[in-house]
Amino acid sequence: MVKQTIQIFARVKPTVRKQQQGIYSIDEDEKLTPSLEIILPRDLADGFVNNKRESYKFKFQRIFDQDAKQEAIFENIAKPVAESVLAGYNGTIFAYGQTSSGKTFTITGGAERYSDRGIIPRTLSYIFEQLQKDSSKIYTTHISYLEIYNECGYDLLDPRHEASTLEDLPKVTVLEDPDQNIHLKNLSLHQATTEEEALNLLFLGDTNRMIAETPMNQASTRSHCIFTIHLSSKEPGSATVRRAKLHLVDLAGSERVAKTGVGGQLLTEAKYINLSLHYLEQVIVALSEKHRSHIPYRNSMMTSVLRDSLGGNCMTTMIATLSLEKRNIDESISTCRFAQRVALIRNEAVLNEEIDPRLMILRLQKEIQELKDELALVTGEQRTEALTEAELLQLEKLITSFLEDQDPESKLEVGADMRKIHHCFHYLKKLLTDKKIHGPSRAPFSEVKDQVNQGPSTEEEYKKLREILQQRDNEINILVNMLKKEKKKAQDALHSSSMDRGEPRRSQSSPFPPGNPEGLRTLPLSAPTQAQDSSVIQYRSSLLHRKTGVREEMSLGRQEAFEIFKRDHADSVTIEDNKQILKQRFSEAKSLGESINEARRKIGRLKEEITQRHVQQVALGISENTTVPSAPDPMEEKLRSQLEEEKTRYKTMFMRLKALKVEIEHLQLLMDKAKVKLQKEFDAWWAEEATSLQVNSPPVNLFNHVKPFPQTPESQHKRSQLLSNQSDVYTRKILPSPGPLLHSQEQSSTGTRLEDSIAKRPVSSVPLTGDSQTDSDILAFIKARQSILQRTGKCPFPQKVASETPRQAKGVAGPGAPTLLGKAPVPSPQEGGWPRCP
Ligand code: ADP
Ligand code: MG
C-alpha cells in the first residue's frame, strides 16, 4: 500500500502581453516546496474580500512558469503517475482552473502543432512504449471517454454515434454495488492494442464532443471530461490479474465570481457556474478535515466517478492552471486556495489484484480430471460421463422393485456412484411429473411405468419433435449464412467507400505501405496491427464521412459558398500549415524508408562478405595445412566494424521513422478534426444566412433588424465572439455603434445600391431548406456581397477571433486585437472597423 497526499502542481499560462510586472513571483529558493506569491495590485485591493492583505503565498510541489513546455509537464507530472499505473496502482491527473487558463491545453494539447500535444497523447505514447519493452507480462489496454455535463454522463466513444447534440448521446449512469464500488452503465470500453488506436479514440471522442457542443450548452467550458486508460496485466500462466486505471481529467471552468468590470473592481459573489464543482469542493473540504465520517461523494456524478481518486485507492495529482493577469487575480487566488486544500487529502493506493475467472475454471477442470484419474485407479474401473444401457436397465429394475415394495423401511441401494444416484432422482421426478400431468387419479404404478417406458405414442412424438428440431436447425443455418453474406457485403461497401474518399492514404501515399515486403518485414510499424487498425480507421473515417460528407449532397451554390468559406476561414492557415508539414514529413519518411532499405541491403551484403571471407580463410588454412590463424584477419575486422556502423545507422533511422509515423498520424488526426470543425461552422453560418434572409422578408428590415452591441468594456470580447460565431454580414455592416460614420460611408458606396437590390429580391418567399433556387439566390447574394465587401474592404466571412492565441503571445498580431491568425488585423471598435479582407 502506498500512502500519499494528493500532489499539487501549478502551471502559469503565457500572458498575451509581456508578463505583467509585479502580479506574481515564484520563489524557487525553497527547493523542496517552491511557492507562488500573488501580489494584489493596490487598485484592486479595495474591492477584494480581504482587503487587508496585499499578497498571498501558496506552496506547490512544483510551479511551471509561462515558458514551461508540454514535454516538461509530461516528464515531471504525468510520467511518474504513468509509471505507478504500469506498476498496478490507480492514478488520476486532473486540471483545475478558470476557463481559458490552459486546462485542455495541458491535458489534451493544442490543436495546431505536434509539439503542443498534451498529457493524454504523451502518456499513451509512453505507456505503449513501456508495454512493448516488457515481455514478461501480458498487457491489455482499454480506453473510455466520458463527458459529464449538467449532472448527466455521456459516452464520447459510443459506437452508435449519430448524435448531433449532447442530448442525443447515450446517457451514462452511475451504479453502486453493495461493496460501494462504482460501475458506469453505458460507458463503452474500447480495446487499444497500439498507440495509434488509442490516439484515434482520443480524437474520435474530441470530435464527437465538438460536434455535440452548441453555443447554448458551451460544453467545452462547462463539462468535465474523463479520459480513462484501463490497463490489466498478468504473468503468463498465472491466474492473478493486476488492473489499474488512469483517469486524465479536464474539469469544467472553475470561475465563480461575477465581475462587475467597472473601474476594475471585483466582487466576490460566490456564485458557481458549475454546481458539480461546488460539490467537488465540498468533498475536498470534508476530506481535508480530520475526523469527518461522512464524505458527500454521492451529491454529484463527478465526485461519484472520481471517488477513488479523492481520498481512496489512487495516486492523484492536481494541476492548478493559472492565467495570471490583473483581471484574473481573484480567480487565480481561489484556484490556489483550492489546491492548498486538495494537498491535505491523503490517499491510500493498493495493488489491484484479482483472480481471472477463466483461468480459475481451467485450473479446476484440470483438478477434476486428476481426481477422476485417481478414482479410476482406486476403483479399477474407468468412469465415463454416461451410464451404459445395461446399467440403466439394472437401475430401473431396482427402482421398480423399490416402489412396489410395501415395506416402508425398504431402501434403494445403488452404491456410491453419483451418476446412478442422479439417474434415480431424475427417473423418480419424471414419474411424478407425468403423474401430475395425467391427473390425480391414482393409476397403478405398473401403468405409469408403462407410459414412462416410452410407449409407441411417445416414441412417435419424440420423432416428430426431433424432425421439427432438425428443420429449425436447417433454417437457422440458412439465416446465419445469409447474415454473414450481408455483413461481408456491408464491410466491403464501407471499405470501398472509405477508399473512394481518399482514405487509402495509408496504402497509396503512405510511406509505410502495409504490403511492402522490403520495408515492413523488418519494420513492425503498421503491418502487425493492420486488422485492428483498419477497424478503427474505418470507424473514424465513417464518422468523419458522416460529419463532413454532407458536402456531397450540397447543392452547387452551397458547395461554392463552402469553398469560399473554407478559403477565408482562419483555420485554413492552420490546415495549410499542417498540410505542408505533413507533406514534408511524408517525403522525409519516404526517403528515410528508402535509406533504411538501402541500409538493410548493405547489412546483408556485408554479412555475406564476412562469411565469404571467413570461408576463404579456412580454405586457405586447409590448403596450406595450417590451423586457422589465431590473429584476427584485418580485412574481416574492417568488414565487421563497417557492419556495426551500418547497424547503428539503421537503428537511428528506424527510430526516426517510428517517431515520424506517430507525428504523421497525429497531424492527420489534427487535420481531420479541423475539417469537421470547419464543416460545423459553415453549417451554422449557412443556416444563419438562410434564416436572416427569411426573417427579413421586408427588404428594409435587412438593415434595421440588428441591435447594436452594448458598449461596455467587456463587450469588446463578446463582440469578437459574436463575430467569430455568427458572421451576420448585416450585423457587421450596420452594427458598430460608433457606426453612423461607417453607415454613411457604406451608403455612399456603390455596393449599397447593389446589396440593396439583392436584398429587395423576394428571397423570403422561397422556402430555404435545400432548395436549389434558394441556394442559387444565396449564392448570387454571396457573390454580390463578396464583390461589394471586397470593394469596401470588409471581409464577408466569419473569421476566427483567436484571443490570446500563441501567435499573439509572440506578438504577431497587435495586443488585444482579435487576429485572423496572421491574415489581417482586426481594428479596434474605436476605429469602428470590422475584419478586413487582406
Ligand atoms: P481551458 O481548457 O482552461 O478553458 P484552454 O486550454 O482551451 O483553456 O486554453 C485557452 C487558450 O490558451 C487556447 O487557445 C490554448 O491553446 C492557449 N494556451 C493555454 N495554455 C497555453 C500554454 N501553456 N502555452 C500556449 N498556449 C496556451
Ligand atoms: Mg477546456
Short mmCIF file of C-alpha atoms in Angstrom, two decimals, residues 241-592:
data_model
loop_
_atom_site.label_atom_id
_atom_site.label_comp_id
_atom_site.label_asym_id
_atom_site.label_seq_id
_atom_site.Cartn_x
_atom_site.Cartn_y
_atom_site.Cartn_z
CA VAL A 241 -4.54 -10.22 -12.94
CA ARG A 242 -3.49 -6.71 -12.00
CA ARG A 243 -5.80 -3.94 -13.01
CA ALA A 244 -5.11 -0.24 -12.91
CA LYS A 245 -6.99 2.79 -14.15
CA LEU A 246 -5.57 6.12 -15.16
CA HIS A 247 -8.08 8.96 -15.23
CA LEU A 248 -6.99 12.06 -17.12
CA VAL A 249 -9.48 14.72 -16.23
CA ASP A 250 -10.23 18.06 -17.82
CA LEU A 251 -12.58 19.78 -15.38
CA ALA A 252 -15.12 22.46 -16.14
CA GLY A 253 -14.06 26.09 -15.79
CA SER A 254 -13.87 26.93 -12.10
CA GLU A 255 -14.90 30.58 -12.37
CA ARG A 256 -17.31 31.52 -9.70
CA VAL A 257 -17.15 35.23 -9.15
CA ALA A 258 -19.18 37.73 -11.05
CA LYS A 259 -17.01 40.50 -12.36
CA THR A 260 -18.50 43.90 -12.46
CA GLY A 261 -15.82 45.13 -14.75
CA VAL A 262 -16.45 48.66 -13.59
CA GLY A 263 -13.34 50.50 -12.54
CA GLY A 264 -11.52 47.21 -12.39
CA GLN A 265 -13.36 46.34 -9.20
CA LEU A 266 -14.08 42.77 -8.42
CA LEU A 267 -16.88 41.27 -6.48
CA THR A 268 -16.50 38.02 -4.69
CA GLU A 269 -20.03 36.93 -5.11
CA ALA A 270 -19.63 33.23 -4.61
CA LYS A 271 -21.76 32.05 -7.45
CA TYR A 272 -20.71 28.95 -9.27
CA ILE A 273 -21.48 28.40 -12.87
CA ASN A 274 -20.94 24.76 -12.21
CA LEU A 275 -22.70 23.02 -9.40
CA SER A 276 -20.70 19.85 -9.59
CA LEU A 277 -17.51 21.80 -8.95
CA HIS A 278 -19.21 23.11 -5.87
CA TYR A 279 -19.83 19.54 -4.76
CA LEU A 280 -16.24 18.66 -5.60
CA GLU A 281 -15.16 21.39 -3.26
CA GLN A 282 -17.47 20.08 -0.55
CA VAL A 283 -15.91 16.65 -0.88
CA ILE A 284 -12.43 18.13 -0.76
CA VAL A 285 -13.27 20.16 2.33
CA ALA A 286 -14.79 17.13 4.03
CA LEU A 287 -11.75 15.03 3.19
CA SER A 288 -9.29 17.61 4.36
CA GLU A 289 -10.99 17.92 7.74
CA LYS A 290 -9.89 15.25 10.12
CA HIS A 291 -12.47 13.01 11.79
CA ARG A 292 -15.17 13.61 9.25
CA SER A 293 -17.04 10.36 8.86
CA HIS A 294 -19.38 11.29 6.06
CA ILE A 295 -17.96 12.37 2.73
CA PRO A 296 -20.69 13.61 0.37
CA TYR A 297 -19.48 11.75 -2.71
CA ARG A 298 -22.98 10.90 -3.84
CA ASN A 299 -24.04 14.50 -4.30
CA SER A 300 -22.78 14.65 -7.83
CA MET A 301 -21.90 12.33 -10.65
CA MET A 302 -18.38 13.67 -10.97
CA THR A 303 -17.50 13.07 -7.31
CA SER A 304 -19.04 9.59 -7.57
CA VAL A 305 -16.96 8.74 -10.62
CA LEU A 306 -13.79 10.17 -9.09
CA ARG A 307 -14.49 8.71 -5.67
CA ASP A 308 -11.38 6.56 -5.68
CA SER A 309 -9.25 9.43 -6.90
CA LEU A 310 -10.31 11.56 -3.94
CA GLY A 311 -9.34 10.04 -0.64
CA GLY A 312 -9.36 6.50 -1.93
CA ASN A 313 -7.36 3.88 -3.73
CA CYS A 314 -5.49 6.10 -6.14
CA MET A 315 -2.39 8.18 -6.65
CA THR A 316 -3.78 11.54 -7.54
CA THR A 317 -2.20 14.66 -8.96
CA MET A 318 -3.77 18.04 -9.48
CA ILE A 319 -2.58 20.69 -11.88
CA ALA A 320 -3.78 24.18 -11.00
CA THR A 321 -3.83 26.15 -14.24
CA LEU A 322 -3.48 29.86 -13.74
CA SER A 323 -3.99 32.75 -16.08
CA LEU A 324 -2.19 35.34 -14.03
CA GLU A 325 -3.43 38.59 -15.40
CA LYS A 326 -4.73 41.50 -13.45
CA ARG A 327 -8.35 40.80 -14.23
CA ASN A 328 -7.97 37.16 -13.17
CA ILE A 329 -6.31 37.74 -9.81
CA ASP A 330 -9.30 36.70 -7.73
CA GLU A 331 -9.87 33.54 -9.75
CA SER A 332 -6.19 32.66 -9.53
CA ILE A 333 -6.18 33.11 -5.78
CA SER A 334 -9.25 30.96 -5.46
CA THR A 335 -7.68 28.24 -7.64
CA CYS A 336 -4.57 28.26 -5.45
CA ARG A 337 -6.63 28.11 -2.28
CA PHE A 338 -8.50 25.14 -3.64
CA ALA A 339 -5.18 23.45 -4.42
CA GLN A 340 -3.92 24.00 -0.87
CA ARG A 341 -6.95 22.19 0.48
CA VAL A 342 -6.57 19.40 -2.02
CA ALA A 343 -2.97 18.95 -0.91
CA LEU A 344 -4.22 17.92 2.55
CA ILE A 345 -6.05 14.87 1.24
CA ARG A 346 -4.34 11.59 1.88
CA ASN A 347 -4.92 8.67 -0.47
CA GLU A 348 -4.07 5.03 0.02
CA ALA A 349 -3.28 3.27 -3.20
CA VAL A 350 -3.18 -0.51 -3.22
CA LEU A 351 -2.28 -3.01 -5.90
CA ASN A 352 -5.49 -4.13 -7.53
CA GLU A 353 -5.05 -7.85 -7.96
CA GLU A 354 -7.72 -10.36 -8.70
CA ILE A 355 -8.08 -13.89 -9.91
CA ASP A 356 -9.03 -14.30 -13.53
CA PRO A 357 -12.22 -16.46 -13.54
CA ARG A 358 -11.38 -18.07 -16.88
CA LEU A 359 -8.04 -19.25 -15.63
CA MET A 360 -9.67 -20.41 -12.40
CA ILE A 361 -12.08 -22.59 -14.38
CA LEU A 362 -9.24 -24.10 -16.35
CA ARG A 363 -7.40 -24.83 -13.15
CA LEU A 364 -10.48 -26.51 -11.58
CA GLN A 365 -11.13 -28.55 -14.69
CA LYS A 366 -7.61 -29.85 -14.53
CA GLU A 367 -8.07 -30.72 -10.88
CA ILE A 368 -11.29 -32.65 -11.62
CA GLN A 369 -9.57 -34.67 -14.29
CA GLU A 370 -6.79 -35.54 -11.91
CA LEU A 371 -9.30 -36.66 -9.26
CA LYS A 372 -11.15 -38.75 -11.82
CA ASP A 373 -7.96 -40.46 -12.80
CA GLU A 374 -7.20 -41.15 -9.16
CA LEU A 375 -10.69 -42.60 -8.63
CA ALA A 376 -10.31 -44.86 -11.63
CA LEU A 377 -7.05 -46.07 -10.23
CA VAL A 378 -8.64 -46.91 -6.88
CA THR A 379 -11.88 -48.48 -8.14
CA GLY A 380 -10.20 -50.17 -11.04
CA GLU A 381 -12.88 -49.03 -13.48
CA GLN A 382 -12.75 -46.12 -15.84
CA ARG A 383 -15.81 -43.99 -15.45
CA THR A 384 -17.42 -42.40 -18.42
CA GLU A 385 -19.87 -39.49 -18.40
CA ALA A 386 -22.96 -41.59 -19.12
CA LEU A 387 -24.21 -44.91 -17.74
CA THR A 388 -24.33 -47.89 -20.05
CA GLU A 389 -27.60 -49.37 -21.32
CA ALA A 390 -27.20 -52.37 -19.04
CA GLU A 391 -26.59 -50.16 -16.04
CA LEU A 392 -29.71 -48.15 -16.85
CA LEU A 393 -31.85 -51.24 -17.15
CA GLN A 394 -30.49 -52.56 -13.91
CA LEU A 395 -31.31 -49.26 -12.19
CA GLU A 396 -34.84 -49.16 -13.49
CA LYS A 397 -35.43 -52.64 -12.18
CA LEU A 398 -34.15 -51.58 -8.79
CA ILE A 399 -36.44 -48.54 -8.74
CA THR A 400 -39.48 -50.58 -9.73
CA SER A 401 -38.95 -53.10 -7.01
CA PHE A 402 -38.26 -50.29 -4.55
CA LEU A 403 -41.55 -48.57 -5.40
CA GLU A 404 -43.55 -51.75 -5.40
CA ASP A 405 -42.14 -52.89 -2.13
CA GLN A 406 -44.82 -52.36 0.51
CA ASP A 407 -42.30 -52.24 3.30
CA PRO A 408 -41.89 -48.63 4.39
CA GLU A 409 -38.38 -49.43 5.57
CA SER A 410 -37.23 -50.63 2.17
CA LYS A 411 -34.16 -48.99 0.69
CA LEU A 412 -32.96 -48.16 -2.75
CA GLU A 413 -29.32 -49.18 -2.82
CA VAL A 414 -27.34 -48.07 -5.85
CA GLY A 415 -23.87 -47.76 -4.37
CA ALA A 416 -21.59 -44.72 -4.14
CA ASP A 417 -21.80 -43.81 -7.78
CA MET A 418 -23.13 -40.28 -8.10
CA ARG A 419 -24.22 -40.88 -11.70
CA LYS A 420 -26.52 -43.68 -10.57
CA ILE A 421 -27.91 -41.65 -7.69
CA HIS A 422 -28.64 -38.74 -10.01
CA HIS A 423 -30.30 -41.03 -12.51
CA CYS A 424 -32.60 -42.44 -9.83
CA PHE A 425 -33.69 -38.98 -8.80
CA HIS A 426 -34.33 -37.95 -12.38
CA TYR A 427 -36.33 -41.07 -13.01
CA LEU A 428 -38.46 -40.54 -9.94
CA LYS A 429 -39.02 -36.92 -10.77
CA LYS A 430 -40.17 -37.85 -14.22
CA LEU A 431 -42.60 -40.34 -12.81
CA LEU A 432 -44.03 -37.73 -10.50
CA THR A 433 -44.44 -35.04 -13.18
CA ASP A 434 -46.06 -37.46 -15.59
CA LYS A 435 -48.42 -38.46 -12.86
CA LYS A 436 -49.32 -34.83 -12.26
CA ILE A 437 -49.96 -34.21 -15.95
CA HIS A 438 -52.14 -37.23 -16.33
CA GLY A 439 -54.37 -36.17 -13.45
CA PRO A 440 -54.58 -37.09 -9.81
CA SER A 441 -56.30 -40.43 -10.50
CA ARG A 442 -54.12 -42.96 -8.89
CA ALA A 443 -53.09 -45.22 -11.66
CA PRO A 444 -51.36 -48.37 -10.62
CA PHE A 445 -47.62 -47.94 -10.76
CA SER A 446 -47.18 -50.51 -13.48
CA GLU A 447 -49.40 -48.37 -15.76
CA VAL A 448 -47.41 -45.28 -15.06
CA LYS A 449 -44.26 -47.16 -15.69
CA ASP A 450 -45.57 -48.32 -18.99
CA GLN A 451 -46.20 -44.76 -20.01
CA VAL A 452 -42.74 -43.75 -18.92
CA ASN A 453 -41.28 -46.69 -20.71
CA GLN A 454 -41.70 -44.92 -23.98
CA GLY A 455 -44.91 -46.28 -25.34
CA PRO A 456 -45.38 -46.11 -29.07
CA SER A 457 -47.21 -42.74 -28.94
CA THR A 458 -44.38 -41.00 -27.02
CA GLU A 459 -41.93 -42.58 -29.33
CA GLU A 460 -43.74 -41.05 -32.27
CA GLU A 461 -43.98 -37.66 -30.62
CA TYR A 462 -40.27 -37.70 -29.95
CA LYS A 463 -39.61 -38.48 -33.56
CA LYS A 464 -41.82 -35.64 -34.71
CA LEU A 465 -40.19 -33.22 -32.34
CA ARG A 466 -36.76 -34.32 -33.46
CA GLU A 467 -37.73 -33.69 -37.06
CA ILE A 468 -39.05 -30.22 -36.25
CA LEU A 469 -35.87 -29.52 -34.40
CA GLN A 470 -33.81 -30.62 -37.37
CA GLN A 471 -35.89 -28.39 -39.61
CA ARG A 472 -35.37 -25.40 -37.36
CA ASP A 473 -31.65 -26.08 -37.25
CA ASN A 474 -31.52 -26.02 -41.00
CA GLU A 475 -33.45 -22.78 -41.12
CA ILE A 476 -31.12 -21.19 -38.60
CA ASN A 477 -28.12 -22.29 -40.63
CA ILE A 478 -29.54 -20.72 -43.75
CA LEU A 479 -30.27 -17.49 -41.91
CA VAL A 480 -26.81 -17.35 -40.39
CA ASN A 481 -25.26 -17.81 -43.82
CA MET A 482 -27.41 -15.05 -45.22
CA LEU A 483 -26.45 -12.76 -42.39
CA LYS A 484 -22.78 -13.48 -42.91
CA LYS A 485 -23.07 -12.62 -46.56
CA GLU A 486 -24.88 -9.37 -45.78
CA LYS A 487 -22.26 -8.43 -43.23
CA LYS A 488 -19.47 -9.10 -45.67
CA LYS A 489 -21.20 -7.02 -48.30
CA ALA A 490 -21.62 -4.12 -45.88
CA GLN A 491 -17.98 -4.33 -44.85
CA ASP A 492 -16.85 -4.37 -48.46
CA ALA A 493 -19.02 -1.37 -49.21
CA LEU A 494 -17.70 0.54 -46.22
CA HIS A 495 -14.17 -0.33 -47.16
CA SER A 496 -14.57 0.74 -50.76
CA SER A 497 -16.34 3.95 -49.74
CA SER A 498 -13.51 4.89 -47.43
CA MET A 499 -11.09 4.07 -50.26
CA ASP A 500 -13.08 6.33 -52.55
CA ARG A 501 -12.87 9.13 -50.08
CA GLY A 502 -9.12 9.23 -50.23
CA GLU A 503 -8.68 7.32 -47.00
CA PRO A 504 -6.22 4.92 -48.59
CA ARG A 505 -3.54 7.44 -47.87
CA ARG A 506 -2.03 4.68 -45.81
CA SER A 507 -1.91 2.27 -48.69
CA GLN A 508 -1.21 4.56 -51.58
CA SER A 509 0.66 7.52 -50.39
CA SER A 510 1.78 6.28 -47.04
CA PRO A 511 5.46 5.72 -46.67
CA PHE A 512 4.55 2.70 -44.58
CA PRO A 513 2.87 0.53 -47.17
CA PRO A 514 1.19 -2.41 -45.49
CA GLY A 515 2.17 -4.91 -48.07
CA ASN A 516 5.66 -3.68 -48.72
CA PRO A 517 7.72 -6.78 -48.07
CA GLU A 518 11.00 -4.94 -48.27
CA GLY A 519 10.17 -2.16 -45.90
CA LEU A 520 7.94 -3.92 -43.48
CA ARG A 521 9.30 -7.33 -42.86
CA THR A 522 11.75 -5.77 -40.52
CA LEU A 523 9.73 -2.67 -39.65
CA PRO A 524 6.98 -3.69 -37.29
CA LEU A 525 5.35 -0.32 -37.70
CA SER A 526 1.98 -0.66 -39.30
CA ALA A 527 1.58 -4.15 -40.54
CA PRO A 528 1.16 -6.12 -37.34
CA THR A 529 -1.82 -4.08 -36.27
CA GLN A 530 -3.46 -3.85 -39.65
CA ALA A 531 -6.59 -5.73 -38.73
CA GLN A 532 -7.21 -3.76 -35.59
CA ASP A 533 -6.08 -0.51 -37.16
CA SER A 534 -8.30 -0.79 -40.13
CA SER A 535 -11.36 -1.18 -37.97
CA VAL A 536 -10.52 1.97 -36.06
CA ILE A 537 -9.68 3.79 -39.27
CA GLN A 538 -12.92 2.65 -40.83
CA TYR A 539 -14.79 3.69 -37.74
CA ARG A 540 -13.12 7.06 -37.78
CA SER A 541 -13.45 7.57 -41.48
CA SER A 542 -17.10 6.66 -41.37
CA LEU A 543 -17.58 9.14 -38.56
CA LEU A 544 -15.77 11.87 -40.44
CA HIS A 545 -17.69 10.89 -43.50
CA ARG A 546 -20.93 11.32 -41.64
CA LYS A 547 -19.88 14.61 -40.20
CA THR A 548 -18.23 16.12 -43.22
CA GLY A 549 -19.75 14.13 -46.02
CA VAL A 550 -22.76 16.41 -46.13
CA ARG A 551 -20.96 18.29 -48.82
CA GLU A 552 -21.59 15.58 -51.31
CA GLU A 553 -25.26 16.28 -51.01
CA MET A 554 -24.79 20.04 -51.21
CA SER A 555 -26.28 21.97 -53.99
CA LEU A 556 -23.86 23.73 -56.28
CA GLY A 557 -24.46 27.10 -54.68
CA ARG A 558 -23.80 25.79 -51.25
CA GLN A 559 -20.71 23.97 -52.38
CA GLU A 560 -19.30 27.09 -53.88
CA ALA A 561 -20.10 29.05 -50.75
CA PHE A 562 -18.34 26.34 -48.77
CA GLU A 563 -15.24 26.68 -50.89
CA ILE A 564 -15.13 30.42 -50.29
CA PHE A 565 -15.91 29.96 -46.62
CA LYS A 566 -13.09 27.47 -46.34
CA ARG A 567 -10.65 29.72 -48.11
CA ASP A 568 -11.43 32.69 -45.89
CA HIS A 569 -11.67 30.76 -42.65
CA ALA A 570 -8.94 31.48 -40.14
CA ASP A 571 -8.31 27.77 -39.59
CA SER A 572 -7.40 27.35 -43.23
CA VAL A 573 -3.99 28.78 -42.33
CA THR A 574 -3.51 26.07 -39.75
CA ILE A 575 -4.79 23.41 -42.10
CA GLU A 576 -2.49 24.63 -44.83
CA ASP A 577 0.45 24.83 -42.42
CA ASN A 578 -0.20 21.31 -41.25
CA LYS A 579 -0.63 20.10 -44.81
CA GLN A 580 2.79 21.49 -45.63
CA ILE A 581 4.36 19.93 -42.56
CA LEU A 582 2.62 16.67 -43.38
CA LYS A 583 3.99 16.76 -46.91
CA GLN A 584 7.48 17.36 -45.58
CA ARG A 585 7.14 14.55 -43.08
CA PHE A 586 5.82 12.24 -45.75
CA SER A 587 8.70 12.89 -48.07
CA GLU A 588 11.12 12.63 -45.18
CA ALA A 589 9.54 9.31 -44.21
CA LYS A 590 9.68 8.14 -47.79
CA SER A 591 13.34 8.91 -48.25
CA LEU A 592 14.04 7.52 -44.80
#
